[in-house]
PDB file of C-alpha atoms in Angstrom:
ATOM      1  CA  VAL A   1     -19.198  15.616   3.316  1.00  0.00           C
ATOM      2  CA  LYS A   2     -22.288  15.431   1.093  1.00  0.00           C
ATOM      3  CA  ALA A   3     -20.653  12.631  -0.894  1.00  0.00           C
ATOM      4  CA  LEU A   4     -20.181  10.637   2.347  1.00  0.00           C
ATOM      5  CA  ASN A   5     -23.758  11.298   3.413  1.00  0.00           C
ATOM      6  CA  HIS A   6     -25.137  10.111   0.055  1.00  0.00           C
ATOM      7  CA  GLY A   7     -23.906   6.519   0.252  1.00  0.00           C
ATOM      8  CA  LEU A   8     -20.307   6.956  -1.008  1.00  0.00           C
ATOM      9  CA  GLN A   9     -21.311   6.428  -4.677  1.00  0.00           C
ATOM     10  CA  GLU A  10     -18.815   9.019  -5.791  1.00  0.00           C
ATOM     11  CA  PHE A  11     -15.857   7.119  -4.291  1.00  0.00           C
ATOM     12  CA  GLU A  12     -14.021   4.364  -6.189  1.00  0.00           C
ATOM     13  CA  VAL A  13     -11.024   2.188  -5.467  1.00  0.00           C
ATOM     14  CA  TYR A  14      -8.157   2.387  -7.943  1.00  0.00           C
ATOM     15  CA  TYR A  15      -5.276  -0.047  -8.050  1.00  0.00           C
ATOM     16  CA  GLN A  16      -1.610   0.905  -8.487  1.00  0.00           C
ATOM     17  CA  PRO A  17       0.738  -1.867  -9.820  1.00  0.00           C
ATOM     18  CA  ILE A  18       3.714  -3.117  -7.861  1.00  0.00           C
ATOM     19  CA  VAL A  19       6.124  -5.061 -10.138  1.00  0.00           C
ATOM     20  CA  GLY A  20       8.888  -7.510  -9.308  1.00  0.00           C
ATOM     21  CA  GLY A  21      12.520  -6.355  -9.284  1.00  0.00           C
ATOM     22  CA  ARG A  22      13.727  -9.384 -11.233  1.00  0.00           C
ATOM     23  CA  ASP A  23      11.253  -9.673 -14.055  1.00  0.00           C
ATOM     24  CA  GLN A  24       9.006  -6.552 -13.894  1.00  0.00           C
ATOM     25  CA  LYS A  25       5.912  -8.763 -13.596  1.00  0.00           C
ATOM     26  CA  LEU A  26       2.963  -7.793 -11.446  1.00  0.00           C
ATOM     27  CA  VAL A  27       3.520  -9.008  -7.836  1.00  0.00           C
ATOM     28  CA  GLY A  28       1.075  -6.680  -6.053  1.00  0.00           C
ATOM     29  CA  VAL A  29      -1.539  -3.973  -6.330  1.00  0.00           C
ATOM     30  CA  GLU A  30      -2.049  -1.156  -3.849  1.00  0.00           C
ATOM     31  CA  ALA A  31      -5.690  -0.193  -3.313  1.00  0.00           C
ATOM     32  CA  LEU A  32      -6.128   3.604  -3.271  1.00  0.00           C
ATOM     33  CA  LEU A  33      -9.380   5.466  -2.767  1.00  0.00           C
ATOM     34  CA  ARG A  34     -10.404   8.132  -5.321  1.00  0.00           C
ATOM     35  CA  TRP A  35     -13.240  10.664  -5.226  1.00  0.00           C
ATOM     36  CA  ARG A  36     -14.748  11.775  -8.551  1.00  0.00           C
ATOM     37  CA  SER A  37     -17.026  14.723  -7.766  1.00  0.00           C
ATOM     38  CA  PRO A  38     -19.760  15.518 -10.321  1.00  0.00           C
ATOM     39  CA  GLN A  39     -19.056  19.200  -9.692  1.00  0.00           C
ATOM     40  CA  ILE A  40     -15.262  19.422  -9.683  1.00  0.00           C
ATOM     41  CA  GLY A  41     -14.016  16.119 -11.081  1.00  0.00           C
ATOM     42  CA  LEU A  42     -11.274  14.021  -9.581  1.00  0.00           C
ATOM     43  CA  VAL A  43     -10.300  15.366  -6.125  1.00  0.00           C
ATOM     44  CA  ASN A  44      -6.818  15.104  -4.606  1.00  0.00           C
ATOM     45  CA  PRO A  45      -6.924  12.373  -1.934  1.00  0.00           C
ATOM     46  CA  LYS A  46      -5.063  14.605   0.532  1.00  0.00           C
ATOM     47  CA  ASP A  47      -7.822  17.168   0.289  1.00  0.00           C
ATOM     48  CA  PHE A  48     -10.758  14.870   0.964  1.00  0.00           C
ATOM     49  CA  LEU A  49      -8.951  12.852   3.578  1.00  0.00           C
ATOM     50  CA  ASN A  50      -8.183  15.981   5.535  1.00  0.00           C
ATOM     51  CA  ILE A  51     -11.909  16.913   5.413  1.00  0.00           C
ATOM     52  CA  THR A  52     -12.972  13.428   6.617  1.00  0.00           C
ATOM     53  CA  LYS A  53     -10.483  13.587   9.548  1.00  0.00           C
ATOM     54  CA  TYR A  54     -11.837  17.008  10.560  1.00  0.00           C
ATOM     55  CA  ARG A  55     -15.430  15.864  10.329  1.00  0.00           C
ATOM     56  CA  GLY A  56     -14.853  12.553  12.119  1.00  0.00           C
ATOM     57  CA  LEU A  57     -15.782  10.553   9.028  1.00  0.00           C
ATOM     58  CA  LEU A  58     -12.449   8.799   8.407  1.00  0.00           C
ATOM     59  CA  LEU A  59     -13.441   5.415   9.842  1.00  0.00           C
ATOM     60  CA  PRO A  60     -16.526   4.799   7.699  1.00  0.00           C
ATOM     61  CA  LEU A  61     -14.616   5.929   4.618  1.00  0.00           C
ATOM     62  CA  ALA A  62     -11.598   3.692   5.434  1.00  0.00           C
ATOM     63  CA  ASN A  63     -13.828   0.726   6.040  1.00  0.00           C
ATOM     64  CA  TYR A  64     -15.689   1.369   2.810  1.00  0.00           C
ATOM     65  CA  ALA A  65     -12.390   1.529   0.933  1.00  0.00           C
ATOM     66  CA  MET A  66     -11.257  -1.810   2.509  1.00  0.00           C
ATOM     67  CA  THR A  67     -14.527  -3.506   1.576  1.00  0.00           C
ATOM     68  CA  GLU A  68     -14.516  -2.227  -2.002  1.00  0.00           C
ATOM     69  CA  ALA A  69     -10.856  -3.131  -2.430  1.00  0.00           C
ATOM     70  CA  ILE A  70     -11.485  -6.687  -1.421  1.00  0.00           C
ATOM     71  CA  LYS A  71     -14.573  -6.987  -3.641  1.00  0.00           C
ATOM     72  CA  GLY A  72     -12.595  -5.656  -6.598  1.00  0.00           C
ATOM     73  CA  TYR A  73      -9.682  -7.954  -5.832  1.00  0.00           C
ATOM     74  CA  LYS A  74     -12.035 -10.896  -6.011  1.00  0.00           C
ATOM     75  CA  LYS A  75     -13.052  -9.808  -9.518  1.00  0.00           C
ATOM     76  CA  MET A  76      -9.383  -9.336 -10.337  1.00  0.00           C
ATOM     77  CA  CYS A  77      -8.577 -12.920  -9.302  1.00  0.00           C
ATOM     78  CA  LYS A  78     -11.430 -14.242 -11.401  1.00  0.00           C
ATOM     79  CA  SER A  79     -10.275 -12.350 -14.500  1.00  0.00           C
ATOM     80  CA  MET A  80      -6.491 -12.693 -14.357  1.00  0.00           C
ATOM     81  CA  LYS A  81      -4.254 -15.732 -14.852  1.00  0.00           C
ATOM     82  CA  HIS A  82      -1.796 -14.449 -12.208  1.00  0.00           C
ATOM     83  CA  HIS A  83      -2.944 -13.259  -8.796  1.00  0.00           C
ATOM     84  CA  PRO A  84      -0.887 -10.401  -7.331  1.00  0.00           C
ATOM     85  CA  LYS A  85      -0.980  -9.599  -3.630  1.00  0.00           C
ATOM     86  CA  LEU A  86      -3.507  -7.006  -2.456  1.00  0.00           C
ATOM     87  CA  HIS A  87      -1.967  -4.146  -0.508  1.00  0.00           C
ATOM     88  CA  LEU A  88      -4.400  -2.342   1.869  1.00  0.00           C
ATOM     89  CA  ASN A  89      -3.555   0.945   3.620  1.00  0.00           C
ATOM     90  CA  ILE A  90      -4.665   0.698   7.222  1.00  0.00           C
ATOM     91  CA  SER A  91      -5.265   3.854   9.260  1.00  0.00           C
ATOM     92  CA  LEU A  92      -4.590   4.288  12.958  1.00  0.00           C
ATOM     93  CA  ILE A  93      -8.342   4.626  13.663  1.00  0.00           C
ATOM     94  CA  GLN A  94      -8.881   1.202  12.086  1.00  0.00           C
ATOM     95  CA  LEU A  95      -6.015  -0.391  13.978  1.00  0.00           C
ATOM     96  CA  VAL A  96      -7.334   0.701  17.353  1.00  0.00           C
ATOM     97  CA  GLU A  97     -10.990  -0.139  16.558  1.00  0.00           C
ATOM     98  CA  ARG A  98     -12.228  -3.071  18.555  1.00  0.00           C
ATOM     99  CA  GLY A  99     -13.200  -5.827  16.148  1.00  0.00           C
ATOM    100  CA  PHE A 100     -11.121  -4.706  13.192  1.00  0.00           C
ATOM    101  CA  VAL A 101      -9.378  -7.999  12.675  1.00  0.00           C
ATOM    102  CA  GLY A 102     -12.702  -9.891  12.884  1.00  0.00           C
ATOM    103  CA  GLU A 103     -14.309  -7.553  10.351  1.00  0.00           C
ATOM    104  CA  LEU A 104     -11.404  -7.968   7.961  1.00  0.00           C
ATOM    105  CA  MET A 105     -11.539 -11.781   8.299  1.00  0.00           C
ATOM    106  CA  GLU A 106     -15.274 -11.784   7.664  1.00  0.00           C
ATOM    107  CA  LEU A 107     -14.672 -10.024   4.345  1.00  0.00           C
ATOM    108  CA  LEU A 108     -11.899 -12.375   3.334  1.00  0.00           C
ATOM    109  CA  VAL A 109     -14.100 -15.386   4.146  1.00  0.00           C
ATOM    110  CA  LYS A 110     -17.116 -13.870   2.367  1.00  0.00           C
ATOM    111  CA  TYR A 111     -15.166 -13.247  -0.852  1.00  0.00           C
ATOM    112  CA  ARG A 112     -12.986 -16.357  -0.453  1.00  0.00           C
ATOM    113  CA  ILE A 113      -9.677 -14.527  -0.407  1.00  0.00           C
ATOM    114  CA  ASP A 114      -6.620 -16.318   0.950  1.00  0.00           C
ATOM    115  CA  PRO A 115      -5.242 -14.103   3.872  1.00  0.00           C
ATOM    116  CA  THR A 116      -1.693 -14.809   2.708  1.00  0.00           C
ATOM    117  CA  GLN A 117      -2.506 -12.793  -0.411  1.00  0.00           C
ATOM    118  CA  VAL A 118      -3.279  -9.671   1.619  1.00  0.00           C
ATOM    119  CA  VAL A 119      -0.669  -7.160   2.779  1.00  0.00           C
ATOM    120  CA  LEU A 120      -1.628  -4.602   5.386  1.00  0.00           C
ATOM    121  CA  GLU A 121       0.399  -1.360   4.976  1.00  0.00           C
ATOM    122  CA  ILE A 122       1.072   0.706   8.078  1.00  0.00           C
ATOM    123  CA  LYS A 123       2.812   4.102   7.893  1.00  0.00           C
ATOM    124  CA  GLU A 124       6.069   4.431   9.772  1.00  0.00           C
ATOM    125  CA  SER A 125       4.726   7.505  11.638  1.00  0.00           C
ATOM    126  CA  LEU A 126       1.821   5.405  12.999  1.00  0.00           C
ATOM    127  CA  ALA A 127       3.937   2.427  13.956  1.00  0.00           C
ATOM    128  CA  VAL A 128       6.264   4.525  16.103  1.00  0.00           C
ATOM    129  CA  GLU A 129       3.431   5.953  18.218  1.00  0.00           C
ATOM    130  CA  ASP A 130       3.058   2.715  20.196  1.00  0.00           C
ATOM    131  CA  ILE A 131       5.656   0.076  19.372  1.00  0.00           C
ATOM    132  CA  LYS A 132       4.332  -2.534  21.838  1.00  0.00           C
ATOM    133  CA  LEU A 133       0.811  -2.207  20.452  1.00  0.00           C
ATOM    134  CA  MET A 134       2.099  -2.494  16.919  1.00  0.00           C
ATOM    135  CA  GLN A 135       4.080  -5.628  17.792  1.00  0.00           C
ATOM    136  CA  SER A 136       0.942  -7.160  19.302  1.00  0.00           C
ATOM    137  CA  LEU A 137      -1.213  -6.280  16.229  1.00  0.00           C
ATOM    138  CA  ILE A 138       1.342  -7.640  13.771  1.00  0.00           C
ATOM    139  CA  ALA A 139       1.477 -10.898  15.753  1.00  0.00           C
ATOM    140  CA  GLN A 140      -2.302 -11.148  15.446  1.00  0.00           C
ATOM    141  CA  PHE A 141      -2.200 -10.453  11.719  1.00  0.00           C
ATOM    142  CA  HIS A 142       0.507 -13.128  11.231  1.00  0.00           C
ATOM    143  CA  GLN A 143      -1.544 -15.715  13.176  1.00  0.00           C
ATOM    144  CA  ILE A 144      -4.296 -15.527  10.570  1.00  0.00           C
ATOM    145  CA  GLY A 145      -1.910 -15.449   7.603  1.00  0.00           C
ATOM    146  CA  LEU A 146      -1.891 -11.752   6.762  1.00  0.00           C
ATOM    147  CA  LYS A 147       1.317 -10.019   5.641  1.00  0.00           C
ATOM    148  CA  VAL A 148       2.474  -6.659   6.928  1.00  0.00           C
ATOM    149  CA  ALA A 149       4.397  -3.841   5.236  1.00  0.00           C
ATOM    150  CA  LEU A 150       5.892  -0.754   6.901  1.00  0.00           C
ATOM    151  CA  GLU A 151       5.328   2.289   4.672  1.00  0.00           C
ATOM    152  CA  ASN A 152       7.519   5.422   4.335  1.00  0.00           C
ATOM    153  CA  PHE A 153      10.555   3.785   5.991  1.00  0.00           C
ATOM    154  CA  GLY A 154      13.458   6.230   6.087  1.00  0.00           C
ATOM    155  CA  ALA A 155      11.318   9.268   6.825  1.00  0.00           C
ATOM    156  CA  GLY A 156      13.057   9.455  10.181  1.00  0.00           C
ATOM    157  CA  PHE A 157      10.369   8.287  12.598  1.00  0.00           C
ATOM    158  CA  ILE A 158      11.589   4.776  13.504  1.00  0.00           C
ATOM    159  CA  SER A 159      14.832   2.979  14.201  1.00  0.00           C
ATOM    160  CA  ILE A 160      16.108  -0.313  12.916  1.00  0.00           C
ATOM    161  CA  GLN A 161      15.863  -1.744  16.464  1.00  0.00           C
ATOM    162  CA  HIS A 162      12.087  -1.157  16.366  1.00  0.00           C
ATOM    163  CA  VAL A 163      11.922  -2.749  12.919  1.00  0.00           C
ATOM    164  CA  LEU A 164      13.702  -5.854  14.176  1.00  0.00           C
ATOM    165  CA  GLY A 165      11.028  -6.308  16.895  1.00  0.00           C
ATOM    166  CA  MET A 166       8.062  -6.029  14.529  1.00  0.00           C
ATOM    167  CA  SER A 167       8.470  -9.189  12.407  1.00  0.00           C
ATOM    168  CA  LEU A 168       7.679  -7.284   9.143  1.00  0.00           C
ATOM    169  CA  ASP A 169       7.216  -8.973   5.801  1.00  0.00           C
ATOM    170  CA  TYR A 170       7.916  -5.898   3.659  1.00  0.00           C
ATOM    171  CA  ILE A 171       9.439  -2.462   3.983  1.00  0.00           C
ATOM    172  CA  LYS A 172       8.480   0.294   1.538  1.00  0.00           C
ATOM    173  CA  LEU A 173      11.202   2.949   1.375  1.00  0.00           C
ATOM    174  CA  ASP A 174      10.021   6.513   1.576  1.00  0.00           C
ATOM    175  CA  LYS A 175       9.784   7.946  -1.912  1.00  0.00           C
ATOM    176  CA  GLN A 176      11.731  11.050  -0.953  1.00  0.00           C
ATOM    177  CA  LEU A 177      14.906   8.896  -0.665  1.00  0.00           C
ATOM    178  CA  ILE A 178      15.120   8.500  -4.447  1.00  0.00           C
ATOM    179  CA  SER A 179      13.180  11.536  -5.676  1.00  0.00           C
ATOM    180  CA  GLU A 180      16.411  13.521  -6.264  1.00  0.00           C
ATOM    181  CA  TYR A 181      18.117  10.856  -8.381  1.00  0.00           C
ATOM    182  CA  PRO A 182      20.106  11.456 -10.596  1.00  0.00           C
ATOM    183  CA  SER A 183      20.726  15.015  -9.360  1.00  0.00           C
ATOM    184  CA  GLY A 184      23.563  16.006  -7.097  1.00  0.00           C
ATOM    185  CA  GLU A 185      21.199  16.104  -4.065  1.00  0.00           C
ATOM    186  CA  PHE A 186      20.757  12.309  -4.204  1.00  0.00           C
ATOM    187  CA  ASP A 187      22.509  10.445  -1.336  1.00  0.00           C
ATOM    188  CA  SER A 188      23.377   7.076  -2.884  1.00  0.00           C
ATOM    189  CA  ALA A 189      25.398   6.017   0.162  1.00  0.00           C
ATOM    190  CA  LEU A 190      22.393   6.462   2.445  1.00  0.00           C
ATOM    191  CA  VAL A 191      20.052   4.529   0.194  1.00  0.00           C
ATOM    192  CA  LYS A 192      22.634   1.740  -0.260  1.00  0.00           C
ATOM    193  CA  ALA A 193      23.171   1.544   3.534  1.00  0.00           C
ATOM    194  CA  LEU A 194      19.389   1.320   4.170  1.00  0.00           C
ATOM    195  CA  LEU A 195      18.942  -1.397   1.540  1.00  0.00           C
ATOM    196  CA  ASP A 196      21.866  -3.434   2.803  1.00  0.00           C
ATOM    197  CA  MET A 197      20.593  -3.151   6.399  1.00  0.00           C
ATOM    198  CA  ILE A 198      17.006  -4.216   5.536  1.00  0.00           C
ATOM    199  CA  GLN A 199      18.084  -7.043   3.283  1.00  0.00           C
ATOM    200  CA  SER A 200      20.496  -8.312   5.956  1.00  0.00           C
ATOM    201  CA  ILE A 201      17.522  -8.964   8.255  1.00  0.00           C
ATOM    202  CA  HIS A 202      15.601 -10.796   5.457  1.00  0.00           C
ATOM    203  CA  ILE A 203      12.800  -8.290   4.836  1.00  0.00           C
ATOM    204  CA  ASP A 204      11.707  -7.720   1.273  1.00  0.00           C
ATOM    205  CA  VAL A 205      12.135  -4.134   0.092  1.00  0.00           C
ATOM    206  CA  ILE A 206       9.623  -2.283  -2.113  1.00  0.00           C
ATOM    207  CA  ILE A 207      10.925   0.917  -3.664  1.00  0.00           C
ATOM    208  CA  THR A 208       8.193   3.532  -4.040  1.00  0.00           C
ATOM    209  CA  GLY A 209       8.182   6.784  -6.034  1.00  0.00           C
ATOM    210  CA  VAL A 210       9.979   5.378  -9.083  1.00  0.00           C
ATOM    211  CA  GLU A 211       9.301   8.107 -11.644  1.00  0.00           C
ATOM    212  CA  SER A 212      12.007   7.683 -14.284  1.00  0.00           C
ATOM    213  CA  LYS A 213      13.965   5.116 -16.251  1.00  0.00           C
ATOM    214  CA  GLU A 214      17.184   6.335 -14.522  1.00  0.00           C
ATOM    215  CA  GLN A 215      15.739   5.667 -11.030  1.00  0.00           C
ATOM    216  CA  LEU A 216      14.621   2.195 -12.025  1.00  0.00           C
ATOM    217  CA  GLU A 217      18.008   1.303 -13.523  1.00  0.00           C
ATOM    218  CA  PHE A 218      19.809   2.550 -10.378  1.00  0.00           C
ATOM    219  CA  MET A 219      17.558   0.470  -8.094  1.00  0.00           C
ATOM    220  CA  ASN A 220      17.972  -2.601 -10.300  1.00  0.00           C
ATOM    221  CA  LEU A 221      21.610  -2.615  -9.279  1.00  0.00           C
ATOM    222  CA  HIS A 222      20.525  -3.372  -5.672  1.00  0.00           C
ATOM    223  CA  LYS A 223      18.243  -6.388  -6.421  1.00  0.00           C
ATOM    224  CA  VAL A 224      15.238  -5.211  -4.447  1.00  0.00           C
ATOM    225  CA  TYR A 225      12.021  -7.203  -4.277  1.00  0.00           C
ATOM    226  CA  ALA A 226       9.746  -4.839  -6.097  1.00  0.00           C
ATOM    227  CA  TYR A 227       9.030  -1.316  -7.414  1.00  0.00           C
ATOM    228  CA  GLN A 228       6.085   1.076  -7.465  1.00  0.00           C
ATOM    229  CA  GLY A 229       5.659   4.537  -8.893  1.00  0.00           C
ATOM    230  CA  TYR A 230       4.364   6.635 -11.851  1.00  0.00           C
ATOM    231  CA  TYR A 231       7.087   5.202 -14.144  1.00  0.00           C
ATOM    232  CA  ILE A 232       5.834   1.708 -13.367  1.00  0.00           C
ATOM    233  CA  GLY A 233       2.201   2.690 -13.598  1.00  0.00           C
ATOM    234  CA  GLU A 234      -0.365   5.042 -12.022  1.00  0.00           C
ATOM    235  CA  ALA A 235      -3.302   3.962  -9.937  1.00  0.00           C
ATOM    236  CA  VAL A 236      -6.098   3.039 -12.369  1.00  0.00           C
ATOM    237  CA  PRO A 237      -9.663   1.637 -12.217  1.00  0.00           C
ATOM    238  CA  LEU A 238      -9.974  -2.143 -11.819  1.00  0.00           C
ATOM    239  CA  ALA A 239     -10.976  -2.838 -15.455  1.00  0.00           C
ATOM    240  CA  GLU A 240      -7.994  -0.893 -16.791  1.00  0.00           C
ATOM    241  CA  LEU A 241      -5.530  -2.760 -14.496  1.00  0.00           C
ATOM    242  CA  ILE A 242      -6.898  -6.142 -15.609  1.00  0.00           C
ATOM    243  CA  GLU A 243      -6.586  -5.116 -19.262  1.00  0.00           C
ATOM    244  CA  ASN A 244      -3.017  -3.935 -18.749  1.00  0.00           C
ATOM    245  CA  TYR A 245      -1.735  -7.055 -16.990  1.00  0.00           C
ATOM    246  CA  ASN A 246      -3.969  -9.968 -17.948  1.00  0.00           C
ATOM    247  CA  GLY A 247      -1.503 -11.226 -20.509  1.00  0.00           C
ATOM    248  CA  GLU A 248       1.053 -12.128 -17.849  1.00  0.00           C
ATOM    249  CA  ILE A 249       1.581 -15.780 -16.935  1.00  0.00           C
TER     250      ILE A 249
END
């Protein structure tokens, strides 16, 4: 709470790479907020996000993260030959805030970011709370060129019928679906059925939670759009991400 009250200087946006399924080149970066406390070091995001929710401070922190992510992305675009898409996690409190779309567009205009390069990520558990509201919001986002991804799909909150009505651009499979591969607990038939179903309605699939070579090789068999996870690359500060990927053309 003190860190929030002192101007948010201890918070920083990291970027996790998302690479293409065909060529393993950078196609996106997910902006993730990190808190480096002078007293205790790097704090687990789940811990400080729970505190901000309890204290009613989630909205200012979420808006700060969005602003810093866009500012950093502008620097990224200036420094890199290839421009990946920027994935922004959007909370429920931002979605229902009056003026959110206008504030986001002001930032994109200010930093001269093409809206079609921005992907708003919405968790499956949030989308299911009010399907009609979500459909309306996604239509607004598409009108101004923004892309939309549904996060954690397969966690059991939402049906494929709801997905069909949302006009999504991307679906990110819940990481728990592949976490057990290659052990006996892994349900390959379920994963294959989900992938076939999503691809049949022409939505690009991003596999999250890829943490081993074996998982990556298995998913390569299914020709998905992209991958994300510790095996691909952890979230890192902006300068490190640029250094790691600036050689790509």
